[in-house]
Amino acid sequence: NDTPVLDSEGNQRKLYKHTASQNMYFGNVEDDEPAVIKQIKIIPRPTGNYITGLYAPAGEVIKLKISAKDLNSVGSFYVYVGATLANGQANNIWMARDFNRMPVIANKMPVNSAVCSFDENSQTYTCFFGSYLGGPIYIGSPNTKNQFAVEISGAVEYPYFIYGLTTEEEYNRLLQSSAPYFDMEIYDNAVRFSGPRTYSDNYSYAELCDSAELWDKISRVSKQVPTSS
């Protein structure tokens, strides 16, 4: 859609790289880091949003495509950019903690037929999103539990580890990225550990496997505890 988006004062809105994005996660995406085109299939689980393994550089426009069949099937969902918890809440900075950055660094943007442009020939919807501050990209869970797929282009890869899915070969390849973020997740239970990769880079693939196995056991046992406990 080439129609300019205007703000409340009638000025055209533009996406830019905010100065506060510098060293947001103790690092920056290098200028020559290659952007990728990635097909992502979402297999629903009981709770939690979904890791894409993609990072939106600050100020860069990211494109998302989805087939009309899939979007009509799920109706609507959200895209998150920035430090976001598995439950979709922004990983805010609490007042009691001393962090030298903005308190909220996550954006939540809808994907539906009203905000996307439709291509009759390809029967696909396309929308664009981005962030002044940049960050990891997550796909929100729609109200339905139907499977769907999206294609995201213009973002870069970052190191992530999904227990039982990410192979050692793939993880070592992702470590070549300059993106400064990291996610580790136990997929079935939507248990996620996130943060600057300056901490995760100290751990080997085998150590990540051991840690994820431990938290897989912890999360399964904790589900047996009554909610009133």
XYZ file of N, CA and C in Angstrom:
687
model
N 0.847 -1.180 0.000
C 0.000 0.000 0.000
C 0.891 1.241 0.000
N 0.812 2.052 -1.086
C 1.668 3.224 -1.222
C 1.083 4.467 -0.568
N -0.120 4.364 -0.013
C -0.737 5.505 0.649
C 0.052 5.851 1.905
N 0.536 7.114 2.029
C 1.334 7.473 3.201
C 0.527 7.410 4.490
N 1.151 6.985 5.560
C 0.510 6.936 6.869
C 0.783 8.262 7.568
N -0.285 8.922 8.024
C -0.160 10.236 8.628
C -0.369 10.166 10.130
N 0.305 11.061 10.853
C 0.091 11.137 12.291
C -1.088 12.066 12.588
N -1.333 12.332 13.866
C -2.494 13.125 14.254
C -2.423 14.560 13.748
N -1.230 15.023 13.386
C -1.056 16.387 12.889
C -0.966 16.447 11.366
N -1.188 15.326 10.703
C -1.181 15.297 9.247
C 0.180 15.136 8.622
N 1.215 14.895 9.434
C 2.565 14.677 8.910
C 2.777 13.207 8.586
N 3.522 12.942 7.508
C 3.777 11.558 7.133
C 4.675 10.880 8.166
N 4.258 9.710 8.601
C 5.038 8.965 9.575
C 6.160 8.216 8.868
N 7.334 8.184 9.507
C 8.488 7.491 8.937
C 9.167 6.665 10.024
N 9.713 5.548 9.600
C 10.455 4.695 10.529
C 11.920 5.097 10.488
N 12.525 5.281 11.633
C 13.926 5.669 11.691
C 14.631 4.899 12.804
N 15.919 4.967 12.794
C 16.732 4.304 13.814
C 16.953 5.271 14.968
N 16.386 4.946 16.110
C 16.491 5.807 17.292
C 17.909 5.715 17.862
N 18.410 6.847 18.354
C 19.757 6.835 18.931
C 19.845 5.910 20.143
N 18.712 5.701 20.824
C 18.704 4.825 21.997
C 18.873 3.353 21.627
N 18.801 3.036 20.323
C 18.966 1.643 19.903
C 20.419 1.196 19.953
N 21.351 2.135 20.029
C 22.763 1.782 20.075
C 23.083 0.981 21.337
N 23.676 -0.196 21.129
C 24.059 -1.081 22.238
C 22.877 -1.427 23.140
N 21.692 -1.512 22.524
C 20.489 -1.831 23.295
C 20.659 -3.122 24.089
N 21.225 -4.133 23.460
C 21.480 -5.410 24.134
C 22.984 -5.678 24.213
N 23.732 -4.649 24.536
C 25.195 -4.730 24.628
C 25.837 -5.098 23.298
N 25.225 -4.683 22.219
C 25.779 -4.958 20.904
C 24.895 -4.380 19.826
N 25.357 -4.443 18.572
C 24.612 -3.902 17.442
C 24.712 -4.838 16.239
N 23.685 -4.804 15.400
C 23.722 -5.552 14.144
C 24.677 -4.828 13.200
N 25.647 -5.554 12.682
C 26.615 -4.939 11.775
C 25.941 -4.531 10.461
N 26.473 -3.481 9.847
C 25.872 -2.948 8.623
C 25.873 -3.955 7.483
N 26.830 -4.878 7.470
C 26.906 -5.850 6.372
C 26.260 -7.186 6.724
N 25.526 -7.230 7.834
C 24.820 -8.468 8.198
C 23.734 -8.732 7.160
N 23.741 -9.905 6.523
C 22.776 -10.156 5.441
C 21.347 -10.351 5.958
N 20.403 -9.707 5.290
C 18.984 -9.945 5.566
C 18.583 -11.260 4.907
N 17.555 -11.897 5.441
C 17.138 -13.207 4.943
C 15.646 -13.199 4.618
N 15.234 -14.213 3.884
C 13.816 -14.502 3.648
C 13.554 -15.855 4.296
N 12.628 -15.906 5.232
C 12.422 -17.126 6.004
C 10.948 -17.524 6.017
N 10.713 -18.796 5.706
C 9.372 -19.372 5.802
C 9.212 -19.978 7.193
N 8.161 -19.609 7.886
C 7.948 -20.078 9.254
C 6.566 -20.714 9.372
N 6.530 -21.953 9.792
C 5.265 -22.647 10.002
C 4.955 -22.660 11.490
N 3.780 -22.192 11.856
C 3.358 -22.128 13.245
C 2.500 -23.345 13.571
N 3.000 -24.176 14.469
C 2.241 -25.341 14.956
C 1.745 -24.993 16.353
N 0.456 -24.791 16.527
C -0.081 -24.276 17.798
C 0.250 -25.168 18.991
N 0.416 -24.503 20.139
C 0.598 -25.165 21.421
C -0.386 -24.520 22.393
N -0.548 -25.063 23.577
C -1.571 -24.546 24.496
C -1.397 -23.083 24.881
N -0.163 -22.596 24.941
C 0.055 -21.226 25.389
C 1.339 -20.659 24.799
N 1.473 -19.352 24.830
C 2.725 -18.709 24.443
C 2.795 -18.270 22.997
N 3.609 -17.222 22.737
C 3.862 -16.815 21.359
C 5.029 -17.638 20.806
N 5.499 -17.261 19.625
C 6.427 -18.137 18.903
C 7.701 -17.414 18.477
N 8.834 -18.055 18.730
C 10.130 -17.540 18.286
C 10.236 -17.690 16.767
N 10.691 -16.637 16.102
C 10.932 -16.726 14.660
C 12.404 -16.951 14.353
N 13.284 -16.618 15.305
C 14.714 -16.694 15.032
C 15.203 -15.523 14.196
N 14.359 -14.491 14.082
C 14.701 -13.328 13.282
C 14.753 -12.076 14.154
N 15.631 -11.161 13.785
C 15.854 -9.925 14.533
C 15.650 -8.752 13.587
N 14.838 -7.784 14.019
C 14.582 -6.591 13.212
C 15.596 -5.508 13.579
N 16.532 -5.174 12.697
C 17.450 -4.072 12.997
C 16.671 -2.771 13.181
N 17.119 -1.935 14.066
C 16.428 -0.684 14.355
C 16.258 0.156 13.087
N 15.031 0.614 12.857
C 14.764 1.480 11.717
C 14.568 0.785 10.396
N 14.707 -0.544 10.356
C 14.545 -1.290 9.106
C 13.100 -1.766 8.953
N 12.567 -1.663 7.744
C 11.208 -2.115 7.460
C 11.234 -3.608 7.144
N 10.402 -4.357 7.844
C 10.323 -5.815 7.668
C 9.001 -6.158 6.981
N 9.053 -7.097 6.058
C 7.847 -7.492 5.315
C 7.363 -8.868 5.758
N 6.061 -8.992 5.938
C 5.444 -10.276 6.277
C 4.390 -10.605 5.239
N 4.442 -11.834 4.718
C 3.441 -12.310 3.763
C 2.761 -13.549 4.319
N 1.465 -13.649 4.059
C 0.703 -14.811 4.494
C -0.370 -15.090 3.445
N -0.644 -16.347 3.184
C -1.658 -16.691 2.193
C -3.035 -16.277 2.702
N -3.908 -15.954 1.762
C -5.274 -15.589 2.133
C -5.957 -16.743 2.854
N -5.665 -17.961 2.430
C -6.258 -19.133 3.064
C -5.885 -19.211 4.540
N -4.599 -18.984 4.839
C -4.150 -19.071 6.235
C -4.686 -17.916 7.073
N -4.655 -16.695 6.514
C -5.132 -15.556 7.290
C -6.630 -15.657 7.547
N -7.382 -16.125 6.564
C -8.819 -16.318 6.771
C -9.073 -17.406 7.804
N -8.152 -18.370 7.875
C -8.303 -19.472 8.820
C -8.094 -19.029 10.260
N -7.089 -18.165 10.484
C -6.780 -17.740 11.860
C -7.409 -16.395 12.212
N -7.795 -15.621 11.209
C -8.463 -14.356 11.464
C -7.510 -13.208 11.738
N -6.792 -13.259 12.840
C -5.896 -12.183 13.222
C -4.883 -12.687 14.232
N -3.689 -12.087 14.197
C -2.675 -12.398 15.204
C -1.764 -11.181 15.321
N -0.798 -11.256 16.222
C 0.096 -10.128 16.448
C 1.537 -10.478 16.091
N 2.282 -9.449 15.734
C 3.730 -9.538 15.597
C 4.349 -8.678 16.680
N 5.343 -9.214 17.373
C 6.047 -8.479 18.421
C 7.486 -8.216 17.970
N 7.979 -7.032 18.264
C 9.390 -6.713 18.034
C 9.956 -6.145 19.329
N 11.010 -6.778 19.827
C 11.627 -6.330 21.070
C 11.501 -7.373 22.164
N 12.096 -7.065 23.307
C 12.107 -7.999 24.441
C 10.683 -8.270 24.905
N 10.174 -9.465 24.588
C 8.788 -9.830 24.876
C 8.747 -11.181 25.573
N 7.923 -11.278 26.613
C 7.770 -12.542 27.315
C 6.954 -13.515 26.476
N 7.003 -14.799 26.827
C 6.270 -15.812 26.080
C 4.768 -15.573 26.135
N 4.288 -14.874 27.180
C 2.854 -14.602 27.287
C 2.440 -13.345 26.522
N 3.388 -12.725 25.821
C 3.066 -11.563 25.001
C 3.228 -10.230 25.701
N 3.562 -10.246 26.975
C 3.752 -8.998 27.696
C 5.155 -8.442 27.437
N 5.251 -7.119 27.380
C 6.561 -6.490 27.196
C 7.428 -6.767 28.418
N 8.678 -7.121 28.172
C 9.613 -7.386 29.275
C 10.117 -6.042 29.794
N 9.261 -5.384 30.591
C 9.545 -4.027 31.050
C 10.652 -4.014 32.099
N 11.139 -2.818 32.357
C 12.133 -2.620 33.403
C 11.418 -2.129 34.659
N 11.575 -2.863 35.734
C 10.912 -2.496 36.973
C 11.620 -1.313 37.625
N 10.857 -0.507 38.340
C 11.398 0.706 38.953
C 12.551 0.418 39.904
N 12.512 -0.755 40.539
C 13.533 -1.068 41.541
C 14.861 -1.470 40.922
N 14.900 -1.639 39.603
C 16.120 -2.103 38.956
C 16.775 -0.961 38.191
N 18.084 -0.946 38.158
C 18.840 0.135 37.548
C 19.322 -0.277 36.162
N 18.551 0.105 35.142
C 18.930 -0.173 33.758
C 19.064 1.144 33.012
N 20.111 1.274 32.248
C 20.368 2.501 31.519
C 19.755 2.429 30.122
N 18.444 2.267 30.059
C 17.751 2.277 28.776
C 16.270 2.561 29.014
N 15.531 2.692 27.936
C 14.100 2.949 28.049
C 13.419 1.811 28.802
N 12.336 2.106 29.519
C 11.678 1.041 30.292
C 10.910 0.034 29.440
N 10.297 0.468 28.332
C 9.539 -0.439 27.467
C 10.158 -0.414 26.079
N 10.642 -1.554 25.623
C 11.360 -1.589 24.338
C 10.755 -2.626 23.390
N 9.443 -2.893 23.558
C 8.774 -3.866 22.702
C 7.561 -3.227 22.026
N 7.315 -3.602 20.784
C 6.139 -3.163 20.036
C 5.248 -4.362 19.746
N 3.937 -4.126 19.752
C 2.953 -5.156 19.442
C 2.088 -4.643 18.302
N 2.096 -5.353 17.165
C 1.406 -4.878 15.975
C 0.487 -5.949 15.404
N -0.756 -5.584 15.054
C -1.715 -6.572 14.551
C -1.452 -6.968 13.104
N -1.814 -8.191 12.771
C -1.804 -8.671 11.388
C -3.196 -9.205 11.092
N -3.908 -8.528 10.201
C -5.229 -8.965 9.791
C -5.541 -8.371 8.424
N -6.680 -8.705 7.871
C -7.026 -8.260 6.516
C -7.230 -6.754 6.436
N -7.488 -6.104 7.572
C -7.727 -4.657 7.567
C -6.436 -3.862 7.443
N -5.334 -4.388 7.949
C -4.068 -3.636 7.927
C -3.112 -4.148 6.851
N -3.437 -5.262 6.223
C -2.575 -5.824 5.173
C -3.129 -5.494 3.796
N -2.255 -5.460 2.801
C -2.688 -5.286 1.416
C -2.852 -6.663 0.782
N -3.867 -6.793 -0.079
C -4.188 -8.089 -0.678
C -3.809 -8.094 -2.148
N -3.142 -9.166 -2.572
C -2.775 -9.356 -3.975
C -3.668 -10.429 -4.572
N -4.483 -10.028 -5.531
C -5.461 -10.940 -6.121
C -4.783 -12.087 -6.868
N -3.687 -11.787 -7.558
C -3.021 -12.797 -8.379
C -2.418 -13.917 -7.540
N -1.693 -13.531 -6.480
C -1.025 -14.542 -5.652
C -1.878 -15.018 -4.486
N -3.018 -14.348 -4.271
C -3.897 -14.681 -3.156
C -3.143 -14.636 -1.825
N -2.381 -13.554 -1.653
C -1.616 -13.366 -0.423
C -1.862 -11.980 0.161
N -1.687 -11.887 1.458
C -1.728 -10.610 2.161
C -0.297 -10.223 2.531
N -0.006 -8.918 2.466
C 1.318 -8.405 2.812
C 1.171 -7.238 3.773
N 1.997 -7.237 4.806
C 2.035 -6.088 5.701
C 3.497 -5.774 6.035
N 3.726 -4.590 6.521
C 5.074 -4.129 6.850
C 5.107 -3.665 8.301
N 6.219 -3.916 8.963
C 6.358 -3.502 10.351
C 7.821 -3.223 10.647
N 8.082 -2.672 11.820
C 9.451 -2.381 12.213
C 9.478 -1.730 13.575
N 10.662 -1.339 14.001
C 10.820 -0.748 15.322
C 11.926 0.291 15.297
N 11.704 1.397 15.999
C 12.745 2.412 16.132
C 13.951 1.872 16.904
N 13.689 0.895 17.775
C 14.731 0.367 18.653
C 15.257 -0.993 18.208
N 14.514 -1.701 17.359
C 14.932 -3.021 16.913
C 14.714 -4.080 17.979
N 14.933 -5.343 17.594
C 14.812 -6.427 18.546
C 14.329 -7.711 17.906
N 14.235 -8.785 18.705
C 13.772 -10.074 18.187
C 12.313 -9.995 17.750
N 11.958 -10.821 16.774
C 10.595 -10.854 16.243
C 9.901 -12.122 16.727
N 8.700 -11.957 17.261
C 7.884 -13.099 17.696
C 6.532 -13.041 17.000
N 5.949 -14.205 16.784
C 4.606 -14.317 16.212
C 3.638 -14.667 17.332
N 2.590 -13.867 17.471
C 1.602 -14.123 18.509
C 0.664 -15.257 18.138
N 0.066 -15.861 19.126
C -0.862 -16.973 18.908
C -2.265 -16.431 18.662
N -2.910 -16.813 17.554
C -4.290 -16.370 17.318
C -5.251 -17.107 18.240
N -6.494 -16.677 18.246
C -7.487 -17.326 19.104
C -7.775 -18.751 18.664
N -7.683 -19.007 17.363
C -7.891 -20.363 16.860
C -6.612 -21.174 17.030
N -6.699 -22.454 16.910
C -5.530 -23.329 17.033
C -5.181 -23.966 15.693
N -5.476 -23.269 14.611
C -5.150 -23.774 13.287
C -3.683 -23.492 12.957
N -3.065 -24.390 12.237
C -1.707 -24.164 11.777
C -1.719 -23.092 10.679
N -0.639 -22.325 10.595
C -0.517 -21.347 9.521
C 0.959 -21.074 9.274
N 1.248 -20.440 8.168
C 2.637 -20.152 7.796
C 2.767 -18.709 7.365
N 3.921 -18.133 7.632
C 4.220 -16.766 7.196
C 5.599 -16.753 6.542
N 5.802 -15.750 5.713
C 7.120 -15.498 5.128
C 7.565 -14.112 5.588
N 8.728 -14.055 6.223
C 9.255 -12.790 6.722
C 10.556 -12.481 5.991
N 10.673 -11.270 5.486
C 11.883 -10.866 4.766
C 12.343 -9.501 5.251
N 13.653 -9.285 5.172
C 14.234 -8.015 5.571
C 14.864 -8.017 6.945
N 14.653 -9.088 7.718
C 15.248 -9.205 9.047
C 16.534 -10.026 8.963
N 17.258 -10.100 10.065
C 18.484 -10.906 10.120
C 18.288 -12.019 11.147
N 19.112 -13.046 11.056
C 19.024 -14.145 12.017
C 19.760 -13.786 13.306
N 19.387 -14.450 14.396
C 20.103 -14.285 15.667
C 20.177 -15.642 16.357
N 21.085 -15.836 17.304
C 21.224 -17.134 17.964
C 20.022 -17.450 18.858
N 19.443 -18.627 18.648
C 18.376 -19.111 19.515
C 18.492 -20.625 19.639
N 17.897 -21.140 20.702
C 17.970 -22.578 20.957
C 16.603 -23.042 21.434
N 15.960 -23.899 20.642
C 14.688 -24.514 21.031
C 14.971 -25.977 21.343
N 14.684 -26.355 22.577
C 15.007 -27.697 23.062
C 14.333 -28.762 22.200
N 15.137 -29.695 21.702
C 14.618 -30.782 20.883
C 14.446 -30.441 19.419
N 14.735 -29.201 19.029
C 14.547 -28.789 17.647
C 15.822 -28.229 17.026
N 16.487 -27.310 17.723
C 17.687 -26.673 17.175
C 18.878 -27.615 17.252
N 19.453 -27.922 16.113
C 20.602 -28.822 16.077
C 21.880 -28.055 16.400
N 22.929 -28.795 16.734
C 24.208 -28.166 17.037
C 24.763 -27.454 15.803
N 24.602 -28.074 14.649
C 25.079 -27.459 13.404
C 24.376 -26.131 13.159
N 23.063 -26.104 13.344
C 22.322 -24.864 13.113
C 22.707 -23.801 14.140
N 22.847 -24.214 15.408
C 23.183 -23.247 16.445
C 24.556 -22.616 16.183
N 25.518 -23.438 15.790
C 26.854 -22.909 15.486
C 26.812 -21.945 14.302
N 25.942 -22.227 13.351
C 25.785 -21.311 12.215
C 25.185 -19.982 12.675
N 24.199 -20.039 13.562
C 23.549 -18.822 14.042
C 24.495 -17.954 14.863
N 25.492 -18.585 15.477
C 26.466 -17.824 16.271
C 27.308 -16.883 15.400
N 27.276 -17.091 14.086
C 28.033 -16.219 13.189
C 27.336 -14.874 12.995
N 26.078 -14.792 13.400
C 25.329 -13.544 13.267
C 25.848 -12.499 14.242
N 25.737 -11.228 13.855
C 26.143 -10.138 14.737
C 24.992 -9.640 15.606
N 23.775 -10.155 15.380
C 22.617 -9.715 16.170
C 22.877 -9.996 17.650
N 22.572 -9.041 18.532
C 23.011 -9.126 19.933
C 22.073 -9.848 20.882
N 21.079 -10.600 20.377
C 20.069 -11.193 21.267
C 20.189 -12.716 21.306
N 19.516 -13.319 22.299
C 19.498 -14.781 22.439
C 18.194 -15.223 23.077
N 17.670 -16.354 22.604
C 16.496 -17.002 23.211
C 16.777 -18.481 23.410
N 16.377 -19.006 24.562
C 16.343 -20.451 24.777
C 14.933 -20.801 25.197
N 14.367 -21.849 24.604
C 12.971 -22.167 24.895
C 12.740 -23.666 24.992
N 11.916 -24.043 25.969
C 11.349 -25.384 26.036
C 9.980 -25.252 25.404
N 9.848 -25.713 24.181
C 8.724 -25.361 23.315
C 7.373 -25.778 23.883
N 7.238 -27.032 24.288
C 5.931 -27.548 24.697
C 5.305 -26.720 25.810
N 6.143 -26.222 26.725
C 5.630 -25.520 27.893
C 5.794 -24.006 27.802
N 6.282 -23.514 26.663
C 6.486 -22.076 26.465
C 7.328 -21.469 27.576
N 8.357 -22.209 28.019
C 9.308 -21.687 29.001
C 10.462 -21.065 28.233
N 10.711 -19.774 28.436
C 11.679 -19.061 27.615
C 12.645 -18.248 28.469
N 13.911 -18.305 28.095
C 14.947 -17.474 28.699
C 15.508 -16.570 27.608
N 15.492 -15.266 27.843
C 15.884 -14.310 26.816
C 16.833 -13.265 27.372
N 17.605 -12.664 26.469
C 18.463 -11.565 26.895
C 19.630 -11.357 25.963
N 20.550 -10.476 26.331
C 21.725 -10.213 25.507
C 22.575 -11.467 25.326
N 23.054 -11.686 24.133
C 23.834 -12.889 23.846
C 25.228 -12.842 24.462
N 25.621 -11.700 25.018
C 26.915 -11.629 25.685
C 26.986 -12.627 26.842
N 25.824 -13.011 27.368
C 25.796 -14.002 28.444
C 25.704 -15.427 27.891
N 24.900 -15.634 26.881
C 24.692 -16.992 26.355
C 25.900 -17.512 25.593
N 26.688 -16.610 25.004
C 27.845 -17.049 24.221
C 28.884 -17.782 25.067
N 28.776 -17.650 26.373
C 29.725 -18.336 27.256
C 29.408 -19.814 27.428
N 28.270 -20.257 26.914
C 27.833 -21.637 27.124
C 27.886 -22.441 25.832
N 28.310 -23.672 25.947
C 28.386 -24.553 24.787
C 27.003 -25.102 24.448
N 26.894 -25.699 23.280
C 25.635 -26.325 22.867
C 25.229 -27.420 23.857
N 26.203 -28.212 24.306
C 25.912 -29.288 25.252
C 25.383 -28.735 26.577
N 25.944 -27.608 27.016
C 25.483 -26.996 28.269
C 24.075 -26.425 28.117
N 23.759 -25.886 26.948
C 22.400 -25.410 26.701
C 21.413 -26.571 26.726
N 21.813 -27.703 26.159
C 20.957 -28.899 26.183
C 20.695 -29.351 27.623
N 21.739 -29.357 28.439
C 21.593 -29.774 29.838
C 20.672 -28.813 30.597
N 20.851 -27.530 30.369
C 20.020 -26.543 31.046
C 18.561 -26.665 30.625
N 18.323 -26.823 29.324
C 16.959 -26.946 28.820
C 16.301 -28.223 29.339
N 17.068 -29.299 29.432
C 16.524 -30.557 29.959
C 16.083 -30.383 31.406
N 16.895 -29.657 32.194
C 16.543 -29.393 33.581
C 15.241 -28.611 33.671
N 15.112 -27.532 32.888
C 13.914 -26.713 32.963
C 12.701 -27.399 32.366
N 12.912 -28.322 31.463
C 11.813 -29.138 30.961
C 11.241 -29.979 32.099
N 12.120 -30.568 32.900
C 11.673 -31.365 34.042
C 10.996 -30.491 35.094
N 11.592 -29.321 35.366
C 11.017 -28.418 36.364
C 9.617 -27.976 35.956
N 9.449 -27.604 34.689
C 8.147 -27.117 34.238
C 7.092 -28.211 34.256
N 7.492 -29.433 33.980
C 6.522 -30.545 34.011
C 6.107 -30.853 35.439
N 7.053 -30.809 36.356
C 6.717 -31.067 37.754
C 5.867 -29.944 38.315
N 6.191 -28.689 37.974
C 5.464 -27.556 38.532
C 4.012 -27.533 38.075
N 3.719 -28.141 36.936
C 2.337 -28.183 36.474
C 1.476 -29.104 37.340
N 2.130 -29.933 38.132
C 1.383 -30.820 39.020
C 1.020 -30.141 40.331
N 1.596 -28.964 40.591
C 1.328 -28.245 41.823
C 0.010 -27.481 41.679
N -0.904 -27.599 42.635
C -2.185 -26.868 42.545
C -1.953 -25.371 42.421
N -2.816 -24.687 41.662
C -2.664 -23.250 41.484
C -2.851 -22.492 42.789
N -3.517 -23.104 43.751
C -3.751 -22.431 45.024
C -2.552 -22.568 45.970
N -1.546 -23.367 45.545
C -0.401 -23.607 46.431
C 0.462 -22.358 46.538
